[in-house]
Short mmCIF file of C-alpha atoms (C1' of nucleotides) in Angstrom, two decimals:
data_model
loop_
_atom_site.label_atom_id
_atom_site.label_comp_id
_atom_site.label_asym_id
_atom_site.label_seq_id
_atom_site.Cartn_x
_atom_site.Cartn_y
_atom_site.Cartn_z
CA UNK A 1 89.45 95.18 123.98
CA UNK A 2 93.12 94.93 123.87
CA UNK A 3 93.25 93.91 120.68
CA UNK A 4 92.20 96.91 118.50
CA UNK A 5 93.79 99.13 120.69
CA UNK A 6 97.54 97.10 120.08
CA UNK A 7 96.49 97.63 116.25
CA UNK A 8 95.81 100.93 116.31
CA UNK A 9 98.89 101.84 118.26
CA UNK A 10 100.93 99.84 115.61
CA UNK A 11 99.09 102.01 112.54
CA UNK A 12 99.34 105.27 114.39
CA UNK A 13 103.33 104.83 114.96
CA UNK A 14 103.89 103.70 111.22
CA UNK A 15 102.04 106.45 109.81
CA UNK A 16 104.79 108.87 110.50
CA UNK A 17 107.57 106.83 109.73
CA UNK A 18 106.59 105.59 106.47
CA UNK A 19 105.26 109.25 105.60
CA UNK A 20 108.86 109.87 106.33
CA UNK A 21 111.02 107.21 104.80
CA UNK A 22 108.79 105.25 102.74
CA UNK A 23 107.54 101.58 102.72
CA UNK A 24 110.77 99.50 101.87
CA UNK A 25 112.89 101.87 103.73
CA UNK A 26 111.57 101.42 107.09
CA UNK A 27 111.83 97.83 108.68
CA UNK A 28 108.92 95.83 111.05
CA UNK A 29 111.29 95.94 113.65
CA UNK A 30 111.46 99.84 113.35
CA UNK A 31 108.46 100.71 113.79
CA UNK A 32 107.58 97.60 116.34
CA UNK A 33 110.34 99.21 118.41
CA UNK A 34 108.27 102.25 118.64
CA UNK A 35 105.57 101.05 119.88
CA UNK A 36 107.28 98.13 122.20
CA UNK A 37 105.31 95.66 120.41
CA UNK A 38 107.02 92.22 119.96
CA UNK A 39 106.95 90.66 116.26
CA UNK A 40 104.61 87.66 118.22
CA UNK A 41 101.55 90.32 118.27
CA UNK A 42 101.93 91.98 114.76
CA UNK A 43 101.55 88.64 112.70
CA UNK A 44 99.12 87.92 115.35
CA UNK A 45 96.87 91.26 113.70
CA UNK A 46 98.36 91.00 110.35
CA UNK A 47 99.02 88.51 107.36
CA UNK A 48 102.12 90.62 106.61
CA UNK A 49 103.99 93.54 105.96
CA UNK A 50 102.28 94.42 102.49
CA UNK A 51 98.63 93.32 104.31
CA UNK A 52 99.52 95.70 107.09
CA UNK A 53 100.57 98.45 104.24
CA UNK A 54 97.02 97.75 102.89
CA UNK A 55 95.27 98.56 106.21
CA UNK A 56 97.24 101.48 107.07
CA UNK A 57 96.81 103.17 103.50
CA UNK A 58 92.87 102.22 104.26
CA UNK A 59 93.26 103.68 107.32
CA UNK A 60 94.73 106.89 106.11
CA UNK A 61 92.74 107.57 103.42
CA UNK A 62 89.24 106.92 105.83
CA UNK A 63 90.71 109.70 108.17
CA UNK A 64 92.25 112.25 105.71
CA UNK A 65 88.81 111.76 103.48
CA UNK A 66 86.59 112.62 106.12
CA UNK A 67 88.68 115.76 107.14
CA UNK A 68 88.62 116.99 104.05
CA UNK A 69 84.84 116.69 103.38
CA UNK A 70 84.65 118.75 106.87
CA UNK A 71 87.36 120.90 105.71
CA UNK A 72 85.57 121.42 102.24
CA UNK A 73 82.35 120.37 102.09
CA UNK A 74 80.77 121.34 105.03
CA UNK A 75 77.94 124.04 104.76
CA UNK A 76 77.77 125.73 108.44
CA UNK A 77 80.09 127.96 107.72
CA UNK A 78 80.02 131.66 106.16
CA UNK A 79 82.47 131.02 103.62
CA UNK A 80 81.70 129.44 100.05
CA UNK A 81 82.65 127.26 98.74
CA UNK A 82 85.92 128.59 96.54
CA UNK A 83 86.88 130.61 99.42
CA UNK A 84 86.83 126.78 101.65
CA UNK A 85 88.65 125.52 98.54
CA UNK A 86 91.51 128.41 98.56
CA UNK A 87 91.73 128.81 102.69
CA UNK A 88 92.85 124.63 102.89
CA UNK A 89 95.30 125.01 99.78
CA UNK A 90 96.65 128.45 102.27
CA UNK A 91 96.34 126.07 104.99
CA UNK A 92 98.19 123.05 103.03
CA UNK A 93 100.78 125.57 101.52
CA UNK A 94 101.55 126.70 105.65
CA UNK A 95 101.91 123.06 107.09
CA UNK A 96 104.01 122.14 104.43
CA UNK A 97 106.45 124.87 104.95
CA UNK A 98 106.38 124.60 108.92
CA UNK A 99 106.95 121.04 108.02
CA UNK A 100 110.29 121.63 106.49
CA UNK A 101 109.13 121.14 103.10
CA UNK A 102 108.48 117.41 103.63
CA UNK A 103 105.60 114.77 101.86
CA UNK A 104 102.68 116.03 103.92
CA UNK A 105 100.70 113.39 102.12
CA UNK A 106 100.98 109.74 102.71
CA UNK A 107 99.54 108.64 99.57
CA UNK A 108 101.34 110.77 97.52
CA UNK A 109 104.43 109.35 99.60
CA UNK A 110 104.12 105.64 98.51
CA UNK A 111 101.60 106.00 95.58
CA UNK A 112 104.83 105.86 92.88
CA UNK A 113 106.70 103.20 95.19
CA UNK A 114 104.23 100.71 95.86
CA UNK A 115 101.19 100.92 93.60
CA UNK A 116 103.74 98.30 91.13
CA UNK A 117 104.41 96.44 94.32
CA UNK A 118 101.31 95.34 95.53
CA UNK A 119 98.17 94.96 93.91
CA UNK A 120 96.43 95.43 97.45
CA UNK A 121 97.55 98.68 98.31
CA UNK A 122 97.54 100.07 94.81
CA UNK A 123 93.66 99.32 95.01
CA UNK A 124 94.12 101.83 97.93
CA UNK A 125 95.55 104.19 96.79
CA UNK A 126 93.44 104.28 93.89
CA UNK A 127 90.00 104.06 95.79
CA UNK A 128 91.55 107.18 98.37
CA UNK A 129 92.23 109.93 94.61
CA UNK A 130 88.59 108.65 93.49
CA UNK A 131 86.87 110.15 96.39
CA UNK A 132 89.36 112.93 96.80
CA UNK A 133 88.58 114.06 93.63
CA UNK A 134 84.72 113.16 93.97
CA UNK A 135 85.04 116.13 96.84
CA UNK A 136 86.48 118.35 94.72
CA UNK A 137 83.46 117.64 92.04
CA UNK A 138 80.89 117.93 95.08
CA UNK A 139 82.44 121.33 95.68
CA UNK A 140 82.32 122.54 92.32
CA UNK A 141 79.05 121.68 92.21
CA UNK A 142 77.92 123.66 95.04
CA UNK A 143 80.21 126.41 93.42
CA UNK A 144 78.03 126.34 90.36
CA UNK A 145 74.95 126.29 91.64
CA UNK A 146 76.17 129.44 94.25
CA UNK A 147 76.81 131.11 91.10
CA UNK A 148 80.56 131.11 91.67
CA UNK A 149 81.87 129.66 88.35
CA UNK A 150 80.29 129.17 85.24
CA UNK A 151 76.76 127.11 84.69
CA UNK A 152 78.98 125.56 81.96
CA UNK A 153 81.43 123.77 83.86
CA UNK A 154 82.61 120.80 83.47
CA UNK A 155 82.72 120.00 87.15
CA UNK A 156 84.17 116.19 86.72
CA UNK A 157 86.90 117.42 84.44
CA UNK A 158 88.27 120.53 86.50
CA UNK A 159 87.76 118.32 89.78
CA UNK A 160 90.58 115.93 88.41
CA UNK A 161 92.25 119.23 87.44
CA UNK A 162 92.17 120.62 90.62
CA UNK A 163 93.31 117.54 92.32
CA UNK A 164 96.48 116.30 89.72
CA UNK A 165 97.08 120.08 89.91
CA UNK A 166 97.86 119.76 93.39
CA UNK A 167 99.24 116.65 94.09
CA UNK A 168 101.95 117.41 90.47
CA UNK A 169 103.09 120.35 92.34
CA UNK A 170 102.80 118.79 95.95
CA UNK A 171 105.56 116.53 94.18
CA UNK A 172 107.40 119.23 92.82
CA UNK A 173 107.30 120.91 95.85
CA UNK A 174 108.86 117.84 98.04
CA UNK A 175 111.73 117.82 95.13
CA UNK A 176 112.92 121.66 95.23
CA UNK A 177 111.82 121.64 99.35
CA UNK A 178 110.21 124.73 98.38
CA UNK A 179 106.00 126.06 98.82
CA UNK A 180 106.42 127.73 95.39
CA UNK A 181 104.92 125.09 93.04
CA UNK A 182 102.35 124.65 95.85
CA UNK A 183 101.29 128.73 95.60
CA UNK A 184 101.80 129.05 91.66
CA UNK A 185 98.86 125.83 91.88
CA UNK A 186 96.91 127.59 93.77
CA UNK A 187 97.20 131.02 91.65
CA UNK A 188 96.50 129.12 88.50
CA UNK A 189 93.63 127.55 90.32
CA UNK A 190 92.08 130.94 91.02
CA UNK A 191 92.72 132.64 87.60
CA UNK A 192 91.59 129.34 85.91
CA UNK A 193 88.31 128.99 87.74
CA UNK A 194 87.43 132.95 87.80
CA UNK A 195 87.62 132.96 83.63
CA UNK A 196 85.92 129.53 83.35
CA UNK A 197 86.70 127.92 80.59
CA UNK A 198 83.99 125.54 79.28
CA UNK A 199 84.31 122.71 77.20
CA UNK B 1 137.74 102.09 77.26
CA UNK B 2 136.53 99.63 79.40
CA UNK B 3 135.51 101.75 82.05
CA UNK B 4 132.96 103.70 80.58
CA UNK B 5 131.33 100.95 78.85
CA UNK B 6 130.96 99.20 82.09
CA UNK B 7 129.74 102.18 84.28
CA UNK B 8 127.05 103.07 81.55
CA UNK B 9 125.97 99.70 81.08
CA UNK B 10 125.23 99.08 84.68
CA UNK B 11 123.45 102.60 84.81
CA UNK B 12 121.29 101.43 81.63
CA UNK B 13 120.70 98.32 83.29
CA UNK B 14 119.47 99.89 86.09
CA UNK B 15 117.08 102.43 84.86
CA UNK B 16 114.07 99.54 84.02
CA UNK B 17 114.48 97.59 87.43
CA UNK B 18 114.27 101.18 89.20
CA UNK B 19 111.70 102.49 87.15
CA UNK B 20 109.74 98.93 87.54
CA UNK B 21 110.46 98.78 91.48
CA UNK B 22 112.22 102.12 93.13
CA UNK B 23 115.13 102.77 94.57
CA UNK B 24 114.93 100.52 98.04
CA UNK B 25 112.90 97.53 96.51
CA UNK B 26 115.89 96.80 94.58
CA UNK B 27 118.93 95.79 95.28
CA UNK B 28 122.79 95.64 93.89
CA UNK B 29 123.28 92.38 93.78
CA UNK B 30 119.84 92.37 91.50
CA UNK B 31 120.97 95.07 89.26
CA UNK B 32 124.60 93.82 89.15
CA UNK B 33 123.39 90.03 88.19
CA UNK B 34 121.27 91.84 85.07
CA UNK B 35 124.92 92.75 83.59
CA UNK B 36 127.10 90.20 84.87
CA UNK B 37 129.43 92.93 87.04
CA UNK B 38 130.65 91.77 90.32
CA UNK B 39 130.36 94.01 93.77
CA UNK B 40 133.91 95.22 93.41
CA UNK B 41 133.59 96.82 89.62
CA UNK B 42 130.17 98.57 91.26
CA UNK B 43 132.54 99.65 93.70
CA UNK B 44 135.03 100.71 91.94
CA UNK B 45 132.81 103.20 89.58
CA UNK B 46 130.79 104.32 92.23
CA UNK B 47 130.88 105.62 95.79
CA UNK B 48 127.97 104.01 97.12
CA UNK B 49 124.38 102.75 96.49
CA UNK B 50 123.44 106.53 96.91
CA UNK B 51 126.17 108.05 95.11
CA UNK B 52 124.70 105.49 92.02
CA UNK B 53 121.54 106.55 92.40
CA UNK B 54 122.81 110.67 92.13
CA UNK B 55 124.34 109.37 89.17
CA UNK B 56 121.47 107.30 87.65
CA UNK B 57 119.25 110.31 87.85
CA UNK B 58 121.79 112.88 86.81
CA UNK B 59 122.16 110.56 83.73
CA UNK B 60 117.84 110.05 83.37
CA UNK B 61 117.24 113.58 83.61
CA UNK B 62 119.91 114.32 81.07
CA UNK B 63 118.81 112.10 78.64
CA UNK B 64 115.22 112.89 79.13
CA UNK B 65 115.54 116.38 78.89
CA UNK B 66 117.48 116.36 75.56
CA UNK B 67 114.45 114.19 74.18
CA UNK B 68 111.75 116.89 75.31
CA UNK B 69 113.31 119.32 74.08
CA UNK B 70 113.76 117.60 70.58
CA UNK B 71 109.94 116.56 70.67
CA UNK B 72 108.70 120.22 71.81
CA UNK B 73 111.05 122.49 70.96
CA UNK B 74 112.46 121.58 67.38
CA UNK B 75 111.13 124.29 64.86
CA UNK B 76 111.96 122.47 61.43
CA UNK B 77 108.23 120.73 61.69
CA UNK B 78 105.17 121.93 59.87
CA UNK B 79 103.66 121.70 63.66
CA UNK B 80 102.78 124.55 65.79
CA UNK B 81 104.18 124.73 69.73
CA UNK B 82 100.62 123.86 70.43
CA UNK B 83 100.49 121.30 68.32
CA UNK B 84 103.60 119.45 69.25
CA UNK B 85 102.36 119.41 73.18
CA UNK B 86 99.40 117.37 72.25
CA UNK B 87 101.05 115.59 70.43
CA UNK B 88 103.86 114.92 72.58
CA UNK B 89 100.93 114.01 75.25
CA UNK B 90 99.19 111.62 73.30
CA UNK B 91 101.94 109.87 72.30
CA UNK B 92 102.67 109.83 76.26
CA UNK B 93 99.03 108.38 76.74
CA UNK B 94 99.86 105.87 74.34
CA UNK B 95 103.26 104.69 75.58
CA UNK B 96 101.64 104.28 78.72
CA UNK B 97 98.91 101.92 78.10
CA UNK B 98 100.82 100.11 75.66
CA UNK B 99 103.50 99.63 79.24
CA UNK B 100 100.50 98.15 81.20
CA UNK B 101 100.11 101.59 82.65
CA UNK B 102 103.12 101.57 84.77
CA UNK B 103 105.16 104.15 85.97
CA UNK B 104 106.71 105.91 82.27
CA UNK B 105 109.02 107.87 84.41
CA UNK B 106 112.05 107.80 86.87
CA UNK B 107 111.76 110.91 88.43
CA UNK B 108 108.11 110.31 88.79
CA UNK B 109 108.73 106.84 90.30
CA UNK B 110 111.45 108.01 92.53
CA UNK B 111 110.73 111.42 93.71
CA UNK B 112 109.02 110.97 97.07
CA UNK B 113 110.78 107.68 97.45
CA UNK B 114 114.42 109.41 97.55
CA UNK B 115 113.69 113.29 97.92
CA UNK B 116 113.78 112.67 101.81
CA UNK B 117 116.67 110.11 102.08
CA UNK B 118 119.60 111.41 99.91
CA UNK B 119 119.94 115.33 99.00
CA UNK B 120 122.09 114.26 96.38
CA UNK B 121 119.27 112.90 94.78
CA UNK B 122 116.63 115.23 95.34
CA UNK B 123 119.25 117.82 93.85
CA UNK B 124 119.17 115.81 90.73
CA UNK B 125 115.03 115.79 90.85
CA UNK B 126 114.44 119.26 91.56
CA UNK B 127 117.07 120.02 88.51
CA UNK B 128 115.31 117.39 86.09
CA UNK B 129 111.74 119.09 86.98
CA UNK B 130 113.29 122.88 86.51
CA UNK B 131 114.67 121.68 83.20
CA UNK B 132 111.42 119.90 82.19
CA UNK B 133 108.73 123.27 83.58
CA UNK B 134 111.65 125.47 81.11
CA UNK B 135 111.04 123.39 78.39
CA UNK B 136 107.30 124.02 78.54
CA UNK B 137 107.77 127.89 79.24
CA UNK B 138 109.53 128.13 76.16
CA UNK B 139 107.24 126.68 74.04
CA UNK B 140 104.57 128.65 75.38
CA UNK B 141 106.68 131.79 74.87
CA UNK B 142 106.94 130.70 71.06
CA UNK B 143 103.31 130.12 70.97
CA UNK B 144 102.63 133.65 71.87
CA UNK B 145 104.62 134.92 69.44
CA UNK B 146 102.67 132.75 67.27
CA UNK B 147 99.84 134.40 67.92
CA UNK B 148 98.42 130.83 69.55
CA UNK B 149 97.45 131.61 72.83
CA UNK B 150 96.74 135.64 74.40
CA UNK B 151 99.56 137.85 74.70
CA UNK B 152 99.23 138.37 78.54
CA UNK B 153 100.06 134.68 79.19
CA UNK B 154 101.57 134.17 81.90
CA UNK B 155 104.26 131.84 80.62
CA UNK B 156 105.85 131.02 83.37
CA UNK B 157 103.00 130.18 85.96
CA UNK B 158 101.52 128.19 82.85
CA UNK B 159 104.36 125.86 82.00
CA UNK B 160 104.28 125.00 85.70
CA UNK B 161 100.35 124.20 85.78
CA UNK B 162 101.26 121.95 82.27
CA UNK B 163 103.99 119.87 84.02
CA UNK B 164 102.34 119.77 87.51
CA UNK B 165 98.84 118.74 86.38
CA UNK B 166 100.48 116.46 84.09
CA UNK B 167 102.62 114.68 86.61
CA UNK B 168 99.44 114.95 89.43
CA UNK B 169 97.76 112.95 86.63
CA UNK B 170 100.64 110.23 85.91
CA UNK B 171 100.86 109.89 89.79
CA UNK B 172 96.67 109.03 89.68
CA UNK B 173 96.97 107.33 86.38
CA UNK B 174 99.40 104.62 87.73
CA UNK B 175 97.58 104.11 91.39
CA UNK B 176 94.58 103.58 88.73
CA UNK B 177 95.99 101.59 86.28
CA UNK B 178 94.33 103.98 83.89
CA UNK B 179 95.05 106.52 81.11
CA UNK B 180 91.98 108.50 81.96
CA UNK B 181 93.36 110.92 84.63
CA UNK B 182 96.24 111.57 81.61
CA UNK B 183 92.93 111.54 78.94
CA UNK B 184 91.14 114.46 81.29
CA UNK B 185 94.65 116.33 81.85
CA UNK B 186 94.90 117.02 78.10
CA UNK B 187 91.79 117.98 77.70
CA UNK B 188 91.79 120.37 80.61
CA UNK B 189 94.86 121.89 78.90
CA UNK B 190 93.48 122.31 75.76
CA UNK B 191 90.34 124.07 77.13
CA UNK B 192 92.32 126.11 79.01
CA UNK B 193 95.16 127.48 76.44
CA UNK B 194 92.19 127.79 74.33
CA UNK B 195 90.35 130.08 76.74
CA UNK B 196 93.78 131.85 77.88
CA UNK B 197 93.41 133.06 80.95
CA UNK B 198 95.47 136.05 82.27
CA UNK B 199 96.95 137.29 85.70
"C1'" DC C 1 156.63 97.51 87.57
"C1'" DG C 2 152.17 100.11 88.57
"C1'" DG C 3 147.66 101.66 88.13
"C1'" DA C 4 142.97 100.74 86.27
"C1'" DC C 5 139.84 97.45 86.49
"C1'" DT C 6 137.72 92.74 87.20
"C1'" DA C 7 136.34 89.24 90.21
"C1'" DG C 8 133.83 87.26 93.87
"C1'" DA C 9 134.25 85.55 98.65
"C1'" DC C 10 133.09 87.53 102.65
"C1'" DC C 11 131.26 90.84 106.47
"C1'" DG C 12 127.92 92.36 110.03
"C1'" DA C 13 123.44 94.16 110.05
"C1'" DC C 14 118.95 93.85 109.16
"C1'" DC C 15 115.14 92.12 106.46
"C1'" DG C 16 110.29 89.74 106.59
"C1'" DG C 17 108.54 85.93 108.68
"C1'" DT C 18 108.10 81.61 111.93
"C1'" DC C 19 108.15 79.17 116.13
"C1'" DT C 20 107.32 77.91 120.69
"C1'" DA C 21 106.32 79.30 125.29
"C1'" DC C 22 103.58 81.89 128.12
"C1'" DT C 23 99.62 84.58 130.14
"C1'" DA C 24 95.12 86.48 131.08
"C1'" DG C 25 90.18 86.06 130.97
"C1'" DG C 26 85.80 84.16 129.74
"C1'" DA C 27 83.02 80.02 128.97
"C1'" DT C 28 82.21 75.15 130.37
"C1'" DT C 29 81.53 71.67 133.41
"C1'" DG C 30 81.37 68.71 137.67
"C1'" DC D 1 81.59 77.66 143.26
"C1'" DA D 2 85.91 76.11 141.95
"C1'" DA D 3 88.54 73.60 138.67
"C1'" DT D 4 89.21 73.27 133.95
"C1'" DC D 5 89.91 74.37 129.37
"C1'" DC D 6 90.08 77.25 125.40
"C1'" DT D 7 91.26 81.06 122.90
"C1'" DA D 8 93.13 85.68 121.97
"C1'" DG D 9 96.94 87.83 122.50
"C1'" DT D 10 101.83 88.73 124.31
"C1'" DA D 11 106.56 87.87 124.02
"C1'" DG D 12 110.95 87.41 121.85
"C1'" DA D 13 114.43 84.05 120.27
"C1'" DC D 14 115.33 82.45 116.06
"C1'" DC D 15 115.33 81.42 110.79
"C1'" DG D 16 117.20 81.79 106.03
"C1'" DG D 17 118.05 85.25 103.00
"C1'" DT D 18 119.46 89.63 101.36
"C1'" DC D 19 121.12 94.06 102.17
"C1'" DG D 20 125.00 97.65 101.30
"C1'" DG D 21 129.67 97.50 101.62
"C1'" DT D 22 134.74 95.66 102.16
"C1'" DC D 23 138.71 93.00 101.11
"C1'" DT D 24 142.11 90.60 98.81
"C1'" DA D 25 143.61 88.35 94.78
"C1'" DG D 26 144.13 88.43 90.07
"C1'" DT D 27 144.24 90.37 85.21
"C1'" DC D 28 145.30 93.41 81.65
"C1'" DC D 29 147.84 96.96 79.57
"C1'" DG D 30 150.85 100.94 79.11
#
DNA sequence: CGGACTAGACCGACCGGTCTACTAGGATTG
DNA sequence: CAATCCTAGTAGACCGGTCGGTCTAGTCCG
């Protein structure tokens, strides 16, 4: 079908530029340009802009969320599941700088801007953390039962930990254009977990 | 004089409707109407909408900064460094349910809105976030003298995992409209000064 | 008088969104 | 089987409104 296809090609060319520039700063027309798709066909697919915002944040956050439970969760591999954990920040911490030290994340791009703006993509954005940081629970549960961190651990806490961690300096990081906050995370991450600290 | 009254009044004016909605979603004409100032005073004060926003944040950050470092820094309390974090956090957690859990901050709200659009302003960002991560090294340099957390602290990695998992969890807290991610972040710290890790 | 400042009409550009006209393809019907 | 119709989708001119920014006129005060 045409259809999808035309809707697909619309999310796929606003990804970047809204990663870029942000939701309010780039226009319909913008991004319609980019695409040569008249204004007729997107209010054909979509209600509006902020209805559109919703679908590409769900959009996003289906992709990234399933490439990070390959990334992290899955168990064909000869690592563990700390050194999966470390080898993606490494791997985050490289694409950011080859990136020119720009939001690599587009929910940590518009969470600030729009989660006051619309109730719809808030929800989003809110839904795409809960099962990032459910990963990084899933993880650290495999971690504890490999004998990696402590039988103590309070794997729901130092999941959130590990995830605000991140994104804190991943904003940080996008303010001083520099990988530093992104590396002193991921040091403090590795010191933190080897002691283990139990609650 | 005038002047001055003018310029900081439209800068106060404009702190809540940027906080509330960012930097794009709102426009001069909105801010300008809040204070009764016409176009060609805005004009007159400042260079441009960008130029405003250098200022607004240069002004924020100042402002901000002199209040952290009165909250955590001032040593004629009966409270510990340690002590005045927490507390400095739950009144944080406090403010921000009481505000609907919205955005509490400025830089928050605007730093991967504008860190890509004006350097100006992601100057002012990156200064505001150095200020704020020095505030926190120093008080954890004056609790190790205190004899409240280990003498190998590394101070300066560990004010940087206090602000960044902080922020990481204001950034979750508002997509979620929930205090929890900032409930879990102080807990995490406590645990974790408590159990003082070293490098 | 002259400079700092107020005042607001006005500018072109662009915003999100609507409207009507058109087209292609599959189902319906004689 | 062909004519018909219906619908999904394309296409882009057009709408009122707002954007950031400019301009000129006026006011106030040293």
């Amino acid at each position: 079908m045409q259809v999808i296809e035309t809707k697909a090609r619309i999310l796929e060319a606003a990804e970047p530029l809204m990663l870029e520039h942000g939701f309010h700063a780039v226009g319909l027309t913008r991004i319609l340009k980019a695409v040569n798709v008249p204004k007729g066909s997107f209010y054909h697919h979509f209600e509006s802009k902020e209805a559109f915002g919703v679908e590409l944040l769900r959009h996003y956050v289906a992709e990234t969320t399933s490439c990070k439970r390959r990334t992290l969760l899955e168990t064909d591999t000869a690592e563990n599941p700390l050194e999966r954990l470390f080898r993606s920040m490494d791997e985050g911490i490289a694409k950011f700088e080859q990136g020119g030290c720009q939001c690599p994340c587009l929910i940590v791009k518009l969470a600030a801007e729009v989660s006051s703006f619309s109730e719809g993509m808030r929800a989003e954005l809110s839904k795409g953390f809960d099962e990032w940081v459910g990963i990084h629970a899933e993880l650290l549960e495999r971690a504890k039962t490999g004998g990696l961190v402590a039988t103590n651990l309070d794997t729901a806490s130092c999941s959130q930990l590990i995830h605000d961690l991140w994104f804190g300096a991943v904003l940080r990081a996008i303010a001083s254009r520099s990988s530093i906050p992104l590396q002193t995370a991921r040091q403090m991450l590795e010191t933190t977990l080897a002691t283990t600290p139990n609650s």
